Amino acid sequence: MARARFDNLEPERREAILAAAGDEFAAHGYSRASLNRIIEAAGISKGSLYYYFDDKADLFASVVMETVERVVEAVHALPLDNLTRTNFWESVRESGLRSIDLMARDEWYVRLAMAFPRLRREPEAGEGVKPAL
C-alpha cells in the first residue's frame, strides 16, 4: 500500500493523484495503464510518484482500497437503524434509491464500475491488489 507519507498529503493532492490513477486504470486497464499518463494528469513528477508508491501495483492497490473505503462509508451511512416488519421493504427501497443516487454522483463509483469488467480479465490486476488484502 501507499507509503505513510502519501496519507500525510493534503486531501486535495491525494485526491488528484488517486483520481488520475483511477481514470487511467479505468480507461486502459491495469496492463496498459501508463504511469507517465498518470503523472501528467496528476501534475506530479515521476520522483514524487515513487516517493509515495513502490510501483504501479502499489498505486493500483491504493486506488482499489480507496474505492472500497468509499463504498463501505456509503453503505454504513444508509438509515437502516429503525427497521420493523411494517417498514422493512420501504426502507430497503429507500436505501437502494439512496445508494444509486450516491453512486451516480460520486466519480469513484463510476470509475469502479467502468474499470471492473476490464480488470476482471487481467490477472495481473488481481496480483497488484493481493498485498493490500
Short mmCIF file of C-alpha atoms in Angstrom, two decimals:
data_model
loop_
_atom_site.label_atom_id
_atom_site.label_comp_id
_atom_site.label_asym_id
_atom_site.label_seq_id
_atom_site.Cartn_x
_atom_site.Cartn_y
_atom_site.Cartn_z
CA MET A 1 0.00 0.00 0.00
CA ALA A 2 0.95 3.62 -0.30
CA ARG A 3 3.67 4.82 1.97
CA ALA A 4 2.65 6.74 5.10
CA ARG A 5 3.85 9.99 3.59
CA PHE A 6 1.12 9.71 0.94
CA ASP A 7 -1.50 9.60 3.69
CA ASN A 8 0.02 12.78 5.12
CA LEU A 9 -0.53 14.77 1.92
CA GLU A 10 -3.21 17.42 1.89
CA PRO A 11 -6.52 15.83 0.84
CA GLU A 12 -6.77 17.72 -2.46
CA ARG A 13 -3.35 16.45 -3.56
CA ARG A 14 -4.14 12.86 -2.56
CA GLU A 15 -7.44 13.08 -4.41
CA ALA A 16 -5.76 14.42 -7.56
CA ILE A 17 -3.26 11.56 -7.65
CA LEU A 18 -5.82 8.84 -6.92
CA ALA A 19 -8.31 10.33 -9.40
CA ALA A 20 -5.70 10.47 -12.16
CA ALA A 21 -4.70 6.88 -11.43
CA GLY A 22 -8.30 5.71 -11.22
CA ASP A 23 -9.14 7.33 -14.55
CA GLU A 24 -6.10 5.75 -16.18
CA PHE A 25 -6.84 2.26 -14.85
CA ALA A 26 -10.50 2.59 -15.84
CA ALA A 27 -9.65 3.75 -19.37
CA HIS A 28 -6.76 1.41 -20.15
CA GLY A 29 -6.93 -1.46 -17.67
CA TYR A 30 -4.08 -2.42 -15.41
CA SER A 31 -1.68 -3.78 -18.03
CA ARG A 32 -1.92 -0.84 -20.39
CA ALA A 33 -2.17 1.87 -17.76
CA SER A 34 0.73 4.28 -18.09
CA LEU A 35 2.44 5.75 -15.06
CA ASN A 36 3.61 8.58 -17.31
CA ARG A 37 0.00 9.49 -18.19
CA ILE A 38 -0.94 9.29 -14.50
CA ILE A 39 1.96 11.56 -13.57
CA GLU A 40 0.99 14.07 -16.24
CA ALA A 41 -2.71 14.07 -15.30
CA ALA A 42 -1.92 14.41 -11.59
CA GLY A 43 0.61 17.17 -12.20
CA ILE A 44 3.41 15.47 -10.28
CA SER A 45 6.91 14.30 -11.09
CA LYS A 46 7.96 10.68 -11.52
CA GLY A 47 10.11 11.06 -8.42
CA SER A 48 7.06 12.14 -6.42
CA LEU A 49 5.08 9.13 -7.59
CA TYR A 50 7.82 6.77 -6.42
CA TYR A 51 8.17 8.76 -3.21
CA TYR A 52 4.56 7.83 -2.40
CA PHE A 53 4.21 4.40 -4.06
CA ASP A 54 6.53 1.45 -4.64
CA ASP A 55 5.27 0.70 -8.15
CA LYS A 56 2.19 0.52 -10.37
CA ALA A 57 0.76 -2.39 -8.36
CA ASP A 58 1.05 -0.35 -5.17
CA LEU A 59 -0.72 2.62 -6.78
CA PHE A 60 -3.44 0.36 -8.18
CA ALA A 61 -3.97 -1.25 -4.76
CA SER A 62 -4.33 2.22 -3.25
CA VAL A 63 -6.99 3.18 -5.81
CA VAL A 64 -8.90 -0.05 -5.16
CA MET A 65 -8.70 0.34 -1.39
CA GLU A 66 -9.84 3.99 -1.57
CA THR A 67 -12.80 2.89 -3.67
CA VAL A 68 -13.69 0.10 -1.25
CA GLU A 69 -13.46 2.51 1.70
CA ARG A 70 -15.84 4.92 -0.02
CA VAL A 71 -18.32 2.13 -0.76
CA VAL A 72 -18.20 0.95 2.85
CA GLU A 73 -18.72 4.52 4.14
CA ALA A 74 -21.73 4.97 1.87
CA VAL A 75 -23.29 1.68 2.94
CA HIS A 76 -22.79 2.47 6.62
CA ALA A 77 -24.43 5.86 6.08
CA LEU A 78 -27.69 4.26 4.97
CA PRO A 79 -30.52 4.65 7.52
CA LEU A 80 -31.28 1.05 8.48
CA ASP A 81 -31.48 1.55 12.26
CA ASN A 82 -35.25 1.60 12.69
CA LEU A 83 -36.32 -1.41 10.67
CA THR A 84 -39.59 -3.07 11.60
CA ARG A 85 -41.77 -5.67 9.93
CA THR A 86 -44.03 -2.94 8.58
CA ASN A 87 -41.38 -0.64 7.13
CA PHE A 88 -38.75 -3.19 6.05
CA TRP A 89 -39.43 -3.20 2.30
CA GLU A 90 -39.95 0.55 2.14
CA SER A 91 -36.63 1.03 3.97
CA VAL A 92 -34.88 -1.37 1.59
CA ARG A 93 -36.33 0.52 -1.38
CA GLU A 94 -35.28 3.90 0.04
CA SER A 95 -31.80 2.60 0.84
CA GLY A 96 -31.47 1.22 -2.68
CA LEU A 97 -32.53 4.50 -4.24
CA ARG A 98 -30.17 6.42 -1.98
CA SER A 99 -27.31 4.06 -2.89
CA ILE A 100 -27.98 4.56 -6.59
CA ASP A 101 -28.07 8.32 -6.10
CA LEU A 102 -24.77 8.26 -4.20
CA MET A 103 -23.16 6.12 -6.88
CA ALA A 104 -24.40 8.35 -9.68
CA ARG A 105 -22.96 11.46 -8.02
CA ASP A 106 -19.62 10.10 -6.86
CA GLU A 107 -16.95 9.68 -9.53
CA TRP A 108 -15.30 6.88 -7.56
CA TYR A 109 -18.29 4.61 -8.06
CA VAL A 110 -18.46 5.43 -11.75
CA ARG A 111 -14.72 4.80 -12.06
CA LEU A 112 -15.03 1.43 -10.34
CA ALA A 113 -17.99 0.41 -12.49
CA MET A 114 -16.10 1.32 -15.66
CA ALA A 115 -12.92 -0.46 -14.62
CA PHE A 116 -14.30 -3.64 -13.12
CA PRO A 117 -15.23 -5.61 -16.30
CA ARG A 118 -11.86 -4.95 -17.90
CA LEU A 119 -9.87 -5.56 -14.74
CA ARG A 120 -11.60 -8.91 -14.15
CA ARG A 121 -9.94 -10.16 -17.33
CA GLU A 122 -6.47 -9.05 -16.24
CA PRO A 123 -4.86 -11.48 -13.79
CA GLU A 124 -2.00 -9.08 -13.06
CA ALA A 125 -4.52 -6.53 -11.76
CA GLY A 126 -5.57 -9.02 -9.10
CA GLU A 127 -1.94 -9.67 -8.26
CA GLY A 128 -1.48 -5.95 -7.72
CA VAL A 129 -4.22 -5.86 -5.11
CA LYS A 130 -3.36 -9.06 -3.20
CA PRO A 131 -0.77 -7.44 -0.91
CA ALA A 132 -3.35 -4.87 0.23
CA LEU A 133 -5.84 -7.53 1.21
#
